[in-house]
PDB file of C-alpha atoms and ligand atoms in Angstrom:
ATOM      1  CA  MET A  30      94.017  80.180  94.424  1.00  0.00           C
ATOM      2  CA  ALA A  31      97.440  80.133  96.837  1.00  0.00           C
ATOM      3  CA  LEU A  32      98.090  82.446  99.844  1.00  0.00           C
ATOM      4  CA  SER A  33     100.691  85.320  99.235  1.00  0.00           C
ATOM      5  CA  VAL A  34     102.311  85.593 102.746  1.00  0.00           C
ATOM      6  CA  THR A  35     105.043  88.115 102.403  1.00  0.00           C
ATOM      7  CA  LEU A  36     108.230  87.827 105.299  1.00  0.00           C
ATOM      8  CA  TRP A  37     109.242  90.515 106.471  1.00  0.00           C
ATOM      9  CA  ASN A  38     112.355  90.375 108.685  1.00  0.00           C
ATOM     10  CA  GLU A  39     114.330  93.924 110.347  1.00  0.00           C
ATOM     11  CA  PHE A  40     117.459  91.140 108.852  1.00  0.00           C
ATOM     12  CA  ARG A  41     120.149  93.107 111.572  1.00  0.00           C
ATOM     13  CA  HIS A  42     120.970  90.461 113.660  1.00  0.00           C
ATOM     14  CA  GLU A  43     121.702  88.238 111.080  1.00  0.00           C
ATOM     15  CA  LYS A  44     124.389  90.895 109.517  1.00  0.00           C
ATOM     16  CA  ASN A  45     126.171  91.973 112.875  1.00  0.00           C
ATOM     17  CA  MET A  46     126.055  89.452 115.221  1.00  0.00           C
ATOM     18  CA  ASP A  47     127.846  86.168 115.458  1.00  0.00           C
ATOM     19  CA  ALA A  48     125.119  84.395 117.594  1.00  0.00           C
ATOM     20  CA  CYS A  49     122.359  85.140 114.960  1.00  0.00           C
ATOM     21  CA  LYS A  50     125.190  85.052 112.215  1.00  0.00           C
ATOM     22  CA  GLU A  51     125.201  81.221 113.125  1.00  0.00           C
ATOM     23  CA  ILE A  52     122.546  80.362 113.274  1.00  0.00           C
ATOM     24  CA  TYR A  53     121.512  82.144 110.696  1.00  0.00           C
ATOM     25  CA  PRO A  54     123.066  83.342 108.197  1.00  0.00           C
ATOM     26  CA  ASP A  55     120.417  84.324 105.280  1.00  0.00           C
ATOM     27  CA  GLY A  56     118.325  85.419 107.604  1.00  0.00           C
ATOM     28  CA  MET A  57     115.397  84.744 110.436  1.00  0.00           C
ATOM     29  CA  HIS A  58     112.540  85.087 107.252  1.00  0.00           C
ATOM     30  CA  THR A  59     114.626  82.875 105.017  1.00  0.00           C
ATOM     31  CA  ALA A  60     114.642  79.610 108.259  1.00  0.00           C
ATOM     32  CA  ILE A  61     110.646  80.262 108.351  1.00  0.00           C
ATOM     33  CA  ALA A  62     110.416  81.047 104.218  1.00  0.00           C
ATOM     34  CA  ALA A  63     111.762  77.469 104.183  1.00  0.00           C
ATOM     35  CA  TYR A  64     109.922  75.687 105.853  1.00  0.00           C
ATOM     36  CA  LEU A  65     107.016  76.836 104.647  1.00  0.00           C
ATOM     37  CA  GLU A  66     107.430  76.377 100.783  1.00  0.00           C
ATOM     38  CA  LYS A  67     108.116  72.639 101.878  1.00  0.00           C
ATOM     39  CA  HIS A  68     104.759  72.416 103.639  1.00  0.00           C
ATOM     40  CA  THR A  69     102.396  74.485 101.961  1.00  0.00           C
ATOM     41  CA  ASP A  70     101.281  75.693  98.834  1.00  0.00           C
ATOM     42  CA  PHE A  71     101.382  79.793 100.343  1.00  0.00           C
ATOM     43  CA  ARG A  72     103.002  82.330  97.398  1.00  0.00           C
ATOM     44  CA  ILE A  73     106.412  83.429  99.626  1.00  0.00           C
ATOM     45  CA  ARG A  74     107.886  86.419  99.325  1.00  0.00           C
ATOM     46  CA  LEU A  75     110.546  87.813 101.227  1.00  0.00           C
ATOM     47  CA  ALA A  76     110.791  91.661 102.332  1.00  0.00           C
ATOM     48  CA  SER A  77     113.534  93.286 104.774  1.00  0.00           C
ATOM     49  CA  LEU A  78     114.751  97.098 106.245  1.00  0.00           C
ATOM     50  CA  ASP A  79     116.914  97.360 103.939  1.00  0.00           C
ATOM     51  CA  GLU A  80     115.160  98.238 100.619  1.00  0.00           C
ATOM     52  CA  PRO A  81     113.873 100.591  99.045  1.00  0.00           C
ATOM     53  CA  GLU A  82     110.171 101.317 100.732  1.00  0.00           C
ATOM     54  CA  HIS A  83     111.325  98.677 103.177  1.00  0.00           C
ATOM     55  CA  GLY A  84     110.496  96.042 100.514  1.00  0.00           C
ATOM     56  CA  LEU A  85     106.818  96.948 101.447  1.00  0.00           C
ATOM     57  CA  THR A  86     105.678  98.613  98.167  1.00  0.00           C
ATOM     58  CA  GLN A  87     101.501  99.606  97.827  1.00  0.00           C
ATOM     59  CA  ASP A  88     101.711  96.946  95.353  1.00  0.00           C
ATOM     60  CA  VAL A  89     103.570  94.516  97.157  1.00  0.00           C
ATOM     61  CA  LEU A  90     100.908  95.300 100.210  1.00  0.00           C
ATOM     62  CA  ASP A  91      98.552  95.186  98.097  1.00  0.00           C
ATOM     63  CA  ASP A  92      98.984  91.879  96.626  1.00  0.00           C
ATOM     64  CA  THR A  93      99.715  89.887 100.232  1.00  0.00           C
ATOM     65  CA  ASP A  94      96.889  88.295 102.346  1.00  0.00           C
ATOM     66  CA  VAL A  95      98.986  88.049 105.272  1.00  0.00           C
ATOM     67  CA  LEU A  96     102.178  89.770 106.780  1.00  0.00           C
ATOM     68  CA  THR A  97     104.836  88.705 109.255  1.00  0.00           C
ATOM     69  CA  TRP A  98     106.916  90.795 111.284  1.00  0.00           C
ATOM     70  CA  TRP A  99     110.045  90.705 113.348  1.00  0.00           C
ATOM     71  CA  GLY A 100     111.962  93.305 114.581  1.00  0.00           C
ATOM     72  CA  HIS A 101     113.914  94.927 117.559  1.00  0.00           C
ATOM     73  CA  ALA A 102     116.940  96.905 117.360  1.00  0.00           C
ATOM     74  CA  ALA A 103     115.652  99.509 114.005  1.00  0.00           C
ATOM     75  CA  HIS A 104     111.498  99.809 115.061  1.00  0.00           C
ATOM     76  CA  HIS A 105     112.277 103.574 114.913  1.00  0.00           C
ATOM     77  CA  GLU A 106     114.140 103.275 111.282  1.00  0.00           C
ATOM     78  CA  VAL A 107     111.285 101.847 110.127  1.00  0.00           C
ATOM     79  CA  GLU A 108     109.488 105.103 107.697  1.00  0.00           C
ATOM     80  CA  ASP A 109     106.199 106.301 109.661  1.00  0.00           C
ATOM     81  CA  GLU A 110     104.658 106.341 105.918  1.00  0.00           C
ATOM     82  CA  ILE A 111     105.591 102.466 105.296  1.00  0.00           C
ATOM     83  CA  VAL A 112     103.818 102.048 108.733  1.00  0.00           C
ATOM     84  CA  GLU A 113     100.657 104.038 107.557  1.00  0.00           C
ATOM     85  CA  ARG A 114     100.656 102.099 104.590  1.00  0.00           C
ATOM     86  CA  VAL A 115     100.877  98.445 106.594  1.00  0.00           C
ATOM     87  CA  HIS A 116      98.033 100.663 109.040  1.00  0.00           C
ATOM     88  CA  LYS A 117      95.930 101.004 106.361  1.00  0.00           C
ATOM     89  CA  ARG A 118      96.063  96.982 104.979  1.00  0.00           C
ATOM     90  CA  VAL A 119      95.607  95.965 107.972  1.00  0.00           C
ATOM     91  CA  LEU A 120      92.493  97.490 108.055  1.00  0.00           C
ATOM     92  CA  ALA A 121      91.879  96.608 105.626  1.00  0.00           C
ATOM     93  CA  GLY A 122      92.170  93.146 106.131  1.00  0.00           C
ATOM     94  CA  MET A 123      95.377  92.082 105.815  1.00  0.00           C
ATOM     95  CA  GLY A 124      96.715  89.447 108.175  1.00  0.00           C
ATOM     96  CA  LEU A 125      99.564  90.872 110.419  1.00  0.00           C
ATOM     97  CA  ILE A 126     102.039  87.731 112.882  1.00  0.00           C
ATOM     98  CA  ALA A 127     103.418  89.585 114.769  1.00  0.00           C
ATOM     99  CA  LEU A 128     106.693  87.614 116.287  1.00  0.00           C
ATOM    100  CA  HIS A 129     109.041  87.679 119.511  1.00  0.00           C
ATOM    101  CA  SER A 130     110.357  92.015 119.562  1.00  0.00           C
ATOM    102  CA  SER A 131     108.435  93.047 117.246  1.00  0.00           C
ATOM    103  CA  ILE A 132     105.729  93.846 120.159  1.00  0.00           C
ATOM    104  CA  HIS A 133     107.937  97.513 120.537  1.00  0.00           C
ATOM    105  CA  SER A 134     107.065  97.951 116.733  1.00  0.00           C
ATOM    106  CA  LYS A 135     105.744 100.654 115.146  1.00  0.00           C
ATOM    107  CA  ILE A 136     102.759  98.851 113.369  1.00  0.00           C
ATOM    108  CA  PHE A 137     102.363  96.494 116.716  1.00  0.00           C
ATOM    109  CA  LEU A 138     102.176  99.679 119.056  1.00  0.00           C
ATOM    110  CA  LYS A 139     100.394 101.331 116.754  1.00  0.00           C
ATOM    111  CA  LEU A 140      97.204  99.214 116.072  1.00  0.00           C
ATOM    112  CA  MET A 141      97.261  98.080 119.677  1.00  0.00           C
ATOM    113  CA  GLY A 142      98.365 101.882 121.638  1.00  0.00           C
ATOM    114  CA  THR A 143      99.853 100.621 124.592  1.00  0.00           C
ATOM    115  CA  THR A 144     103.150 100.262 125.484  1.00  0.00           C
ATOM    116  CA  CYS A 145     103.186  96.809 124.459  1.00  0.00           C
ATOM    117  CA  SER A 146     106.317  96.632 128.217  1.00  0.00           C
ATOM    118  CA  LEU A 147     106.471  93.646 129.466  1.00  0.00           C
ATOM    119  CA  LYS A 148     109.115  92.233 132.315  1.00  0.00           C
ATOM    120  CA  TRP A 149     112.363  89.975 130.353  1.00  0.00           C
ATOM    121  CA  ARG A 150     115.520  88.062 131.605  1.00  0.00           C
ATOM    122  CA  GLU A 151     118.483  86.934 128.657  1.00  0.00           C
ATOM    123  CA  ALA A 152     119.733  83.649 130.421  1.00  0.00           C
ATOM    124  CA  GLY A 153     118.848  80.760 128.004  1.00  0.00           C
ATOM    125  CA  GLU A 154     116.060  79.765 130.014  1.00  0.00           C
ATOM    126  CA  LYS A 155     113.435  76.906 128.965  1.00  0.00           C
ATOM    127  CA  GLU A 156     109.975  77.602 128.089  1.00  0.00           C
ATOM    128  CA  ARG A 157     107.223  75.876 127.599  1.00  0.00           C
ATOM    129  CA  LEU A 158     104.130  77.246 126.407  1.00  0.00           C
ATOM    130  CA  TRP A 159     101.368  75.837 126.942  1.00  0.00           C
ATOM    131  CA  VAL A 160      97.544  75.478 124.724  1.00  0.00           C
ATOM    132  CA  VAL A 161      95.503  76.922 126.455  1.00  0.00           C
ATOM    133  CA  SER A 162      92.703  77.285 124.154  1.00  0.00           C
ATOM    134  CA  PRO A 163      91.790  73.928 122.512  1.00  0.00           C
ATOM    135  CA  GLY A 164      90.122  73.307 119.452  1.00  0.00           C
ATOM    136  CA  HIS A 165      91.577  76.874 118.247  1.00  0.00           C
ATOM    137  CA  PRO A 166      92.508  76.675 115.038  1.00  0.00           C
ATOM    138  CA  ILE A 167      96.946  78.304 115.542  1.00  0.00           C
ATOM    139  CA  VAL A 168      97.041  74.904 117.202  1.00  0.00           C
ATOM    140  CA  ASP A 169      95.947  72.015 115.709  1.00  0.00           C
ATOM    141  CA  GLY A 170      98.179  69.982 115.480  1.00  0.00           C
ATOM    142  CA  ILE A 171      99.951  71.445 118.069  1.00  0.00           C
ATOM    143  CA  GLY A 172      99.897  69.008 121.416  1.00  0.00           C
ATOM    144  CA  GLU A 173      99.517  70.608 124.557  1.00  0.00           C
ATOM    145  CA  CYS A 174     102.498  72.191 125.638  1.00  0.00           C
ATOM    146  CA  ILE A 175     105.398  73.910 123.273  1.00  0.00           C
ATOM    147  CA  GLU A 176     108.772  73.274 125.095  1.00  0.00           C
ATOM    148  CA  ILE A 177     111.322  76.072 123.617  1.00  0.00           C
ATOM    149  CA  GLU A 178     114.780  74.582 125.361  1.00  0.00           C
ATOM    150  CA  HIS A 179     116.543  77.803 125.526  1.00  0.00           C
ATOM    151  CA  THR A 180     115.432  81.037 124.907  1.00  0.00           C
ATOM    152  CA  GLU A 181     115.016  84.510 126.530  1.00  0.00           C
ATOM    153  CA  MET A 182     112.128  85.467 128.927  1.00  0.00           C
ATOM    154  CA  TYR A 183     109.132  87.744 128.459  1.00  0.00           C
ATOM    155  CA  GLY A 184     107.504  88.151 132.005  1.00  0.00           C
ATOM    156  CA  GLU A 185     103.568  89.083 132.439  1.00  0.00           C
ATOM    157  CA  HIS A 186     102.540  92.156 132.786  1.00  0.00           C
ATOM    158  CA  PHE A 187     102.721  92.364 129.636  1.00  0.00           C
ATOM    159  CA  ASP A 188     100.566  95.826 128.820  1.00  0.00           C
ATOM    160  CA  ILE A 189      98.605  95.266 125.853  1.00  0.00           C
ATOM    161  CA  PRO A 190      94.668  95.129 125.341  1.00  0.00           C
ATOM    162  CA  ALA A 191      92.834  92.006 126.388  1.00  0.00           C
ATOM    163  CA  PRO A 192      93.638  89.379 123.262  1.00  0.00           C
ATOM    164  CA  ASP A 193      90.117  88.401 122.247  1.00  0.00           C
ATOM    165  CA  GLU A 194      90.751  85.304 122.706  1.00  0.00           C
ATOM    166  CA  LEU A 195      94.685  83.644 123.681  1.00  0.00           C
ATOM    167  CA  VAL A 196      95.332  80.718 122.614  1.00  0.00           C
ATOM    168  CA  LEU A 197      99.150  80.576 124.780  1.00  0.00           C
ATOM    169  CA  VAL A 198     100.903  81.585 127.865  1.00  0.00           C
ATOM    170  CA  SER A 199     103.967  80.727 128.638  1.00  0.00           C
ATOM    171  CA  TRP A 200     105.911  79.551 131.389  1.00  0.00           C
ATOM    172  CA  PHE A 201     109.222  80.237 132.631  1.00  0.00           C
ATOM    173  CA  PRO A 202     111.553  78.316 135.502  1.00  0.00           C
ATOM    174  CA  GLY A 203     112.441  81.954 136.640  1.00  0.00           C
ATOM    175  CA  GLY A 204     108.938  82.517 138.080  1.00  0.00           C
ATOM    176  CA  GLU A 205     107.611  85.265 135.613  1.00  0.00           C
ATOM    177  CA  VAL A 206     104.153  83.521 133.110  1.00  0.00           C
ATOM    178  CA  PHE A 207     103.403  85.442 129.675  1.00  0.00           C
ATOM    179  CA  ARG A 208     100.516  85.607 127.125  1.00  0.00           C
ATOM    180  CA  SER A 209     102.600  83.630 124.445  1.00  0.00           C
ATOM    181  CA  GLY A 210      99.337  84.099 121.863  1.00  0.00           C
ATOM    182  CA  CYS A 211      97.397  86.594 121.612  1.00  0.00           C
ATOM    183  CA  CYS A 212      94.674  86.798 118.726  1.00  0.00           C
ATOM    184  CA  PHE A 213      93.574  90.918 118.496  1.00  0.00           C
ATOM    185  CA  THR A 214      91.053  92.229 115.093  1.00  0.00           C
ATOM    186  CA  ARG A 215      90.844  95.429 113.457  1.00  0.00           C
ATOM    187  CA  GLY A 216      88.565  96.527 111.566  1.00  0.00           C
ATOM    188  CA  ALA A 217      88.816  93.626 109.157  1.00  0.00           C
ATOM    189  CA  GLY A 218      92.208  92.871 109.543  1.00  0.00           C
ATOM    190  CA  LYS A 219      93.401  89.673 112.099  1.00  0.00           C
ATOM    191  CA  ILE A 220      96.567  90.054 113.488  1.00  0.00           C
ATOM    192  CA  PHE A 221      98.161  86.926 116.518  1.00  0.00           C
ATOM    193  CA  TYR A 222     100.890  87.972 118.198  1.00  0.00           C
ATOM    194  CA  PHE A 223     103.321  84.707 118.816  1.00  0.00           C
ATOM    195  CA  ARG A 224     106.787  85.480 121.258  1.00  0.00           C
ATOM    196  CA  PRO A 225     109.077  82.522 119.902  1.00  0.00           C
ATOM    197  CA  GLY A 226     112.189  83.878 118.159  1.00  0.00           C
ATOM    198  CA  HIS A 227     114.650  85.124 120.081  1.00  0.00           C
ATOM    199  CA  GLU A 228     117.498  85.388 117.047  1.00  0.00           C
ATOM    200  CA  THR A 229     120.406  83.774 119.455  1.00  0.00           C
ATOM    201  CA  PHE A 230     118.424  80.739 119.504  1.00  0.00           C
ATOM    202  CA  PRO A 231     117.621  77.669 116.749  1.00  0.00           C
ATOM    203  CA  ILE A 232     114.161  78.421 117.187  1.00  0.00           C
ATOM    204  CA  TYR A 233     113.095  79.172 113.920  1.00  0.00           C
ATOM    205  CA  TYR A 234     114.442  75.188 113.020  1.00  0.00           C
ATOM    206  CA  GLN A 235     112.093  74.021 115.415  1.00  0.00           C
ATOM    207  CA  GLU A 236     108.738  71.748 114.055  1.00  0.00           C
ATOM    208  CA  ASP A 237     105.746  72.654 116.328  1.00  0.00           C
ATOM    209  CA  VAL A 238     106.916  76.476 116.450  1.00  0.00           C
ATOM    210  CA  LEU A 239     106.560  76.577 112.390  1.00  0.00           C
ATOM    211  CA  LYS A 240     103.501  74.286 112.058  1.00  0.00           C
ATOM    212  CA  VAL A 241     101.909  77.490 114.495  1.00  0.00           C
ATOM    213  CA  ILE A 242     103.343  79.993 112.234  1.00  0.00           C
ATOM    214  CA  THR A 243     101.322  78.506 109.379  1.00  0.00           C
ATOM    215  CA  ASN A 244      98.217  77.941 110.793  1.00  0.00           C
ATOM    216  CA  ALA A 245      98.554  81.306 112.319  1.00  0.00           C
ATOM    217  CA  ILE A 246      98.945  82.602 108.827  1.00  0.00           C
ATOM    218  CA  CYS A 247      96.417  80.548 107.074  1.00  0.00           C
ATOM    219  CA  TRP A 248      93.781  81.693 110.566  1.00  0.00           C
ATOM    220  CA  ALA A 249      94.813  85.739 109.679  1.00  0.00           C
ATOM    221  CA  SER A 250      94.019  85.369 105.923  1.00  0.00           C
ATOM    222  CA  PRO A 251      91.387  87.542 104.255  1.00  0.00           C
ATOM    223  CA  VAL A 252      88.152  86.315 104.212  1.00  0.00           C
ATOM    224  CA  ASP A 253      85.449  87.470 100.832  1.00  0.00           C
ATOM    225  CA  GLY A 254      83.444  89.988 103.501  1.00  0.00           C
ATOM    226  CA  PRO A 255      81.032  92.253 102.357  1.00  0.00           C
ATOM    227  CA  GLU A 256      82.324  95.840 101.214  1.00  0.00           C
ATOM    228  CA  PHE A 257      80.768  98.483 104.363  1.00  0.00           C
ATOM    229  CA  LYS A 258      78.407 101.156 103.181  1.00  0.00           C
ATOM    230  CA  ARG A 259      79.627 104.467 105.841  1.00  0.00           C
ATOM    231  CA  GLY A 260      78.142 107.702 106.895  1.00  0.00           C
ATOM    232  CA  ASN A 261      75.228 109.242 105.158  1.00  0.00           C
ATOM    233  CA  VAL A 262      71.987 106.174 104.181  1.00  0.00           C
ATOM    234  CA  GLU A 263      67.867 106.331 102.711  1.00  0.00           C
ATOM    235  CA  PRO A 264      66.001 104.079 105.235  1.00  0.00           C
ATOM    236  CA  LEU A 265      65.706 100.444 103.226  1.00  0.00           C
ATOM    237  CA  GLU A 266      62.356 100.825 104.041  1.00  0.00           C
ATOM    238  CA  PRO A 267      59.994 103.355 103.649  1.00  0.00           C
ATOM    239  CA  LEU A 268      59.201 105.233 106.531  1.00  0.00           C
ATOM    240  CA  SER A 269      56.232 106.637 108.735  1.00  0.00           C
ATOM    241  CA  PRO A 270      56.006 110.627 108.714  1.00  0.00           C
ATOM    242  CA  ALA A 271      57.226 111.664 111.908  1.00  0.00           C
ATOM    243  CA  SER A 272      54.015 112.273 113.590  1.00  0.00           C
TER     244      SER A 272
HETATM  245 ZN1  LIG B   9     114.403  88.444 122.124  1.00  0.00          ZN
END
């Protein structure tokens, strides 16, 4: 069956910041959705902060294989109860793709357990994201690197736990580097952090960026794995009596 993907967006800058509104009049999540609708058979759903329950009801989450998340200025407005709900679903196997400034979202911080702080600068710099895990499914169809002409800079040190797999590393002309494509596992859930997507540049119209997001959704989708029994158990083989 086709993957069920929910694209969650804070969806505030597109309403209150001219520089963002001009590029993404219908929201960054809609730009990503347009690509996915054209290139995949995913079942796509949009959700955003100002909807009841932020658009993430239990029914929506139960029907979501992979959730993408974009947040920036209103992380604190996301209700703890919804964060808890998303967290539970990730541990149970739902994939999560955290985009750009979502590093400081409640859900990402909870999953990482560190500050996720970093260096940053808004100077419209170029970025080159180098593939450092050739053969990884997330970079299927991507060349040696992705070039983004103008973006915000993020620099190390990025205070995250060591990723299970590091897929992309960014270079910036100001001298910084950054781990910009990172894979994590929490419980049965797979998490991919992907850095591109500053709100005042048209980055979610760029083919190779969208291709990585598409690949990441496929990679992070749940597998039909075992349901583990936990707690006190009987032995599988008869135990010899204690001597
Ligand atoms: Zn940004």
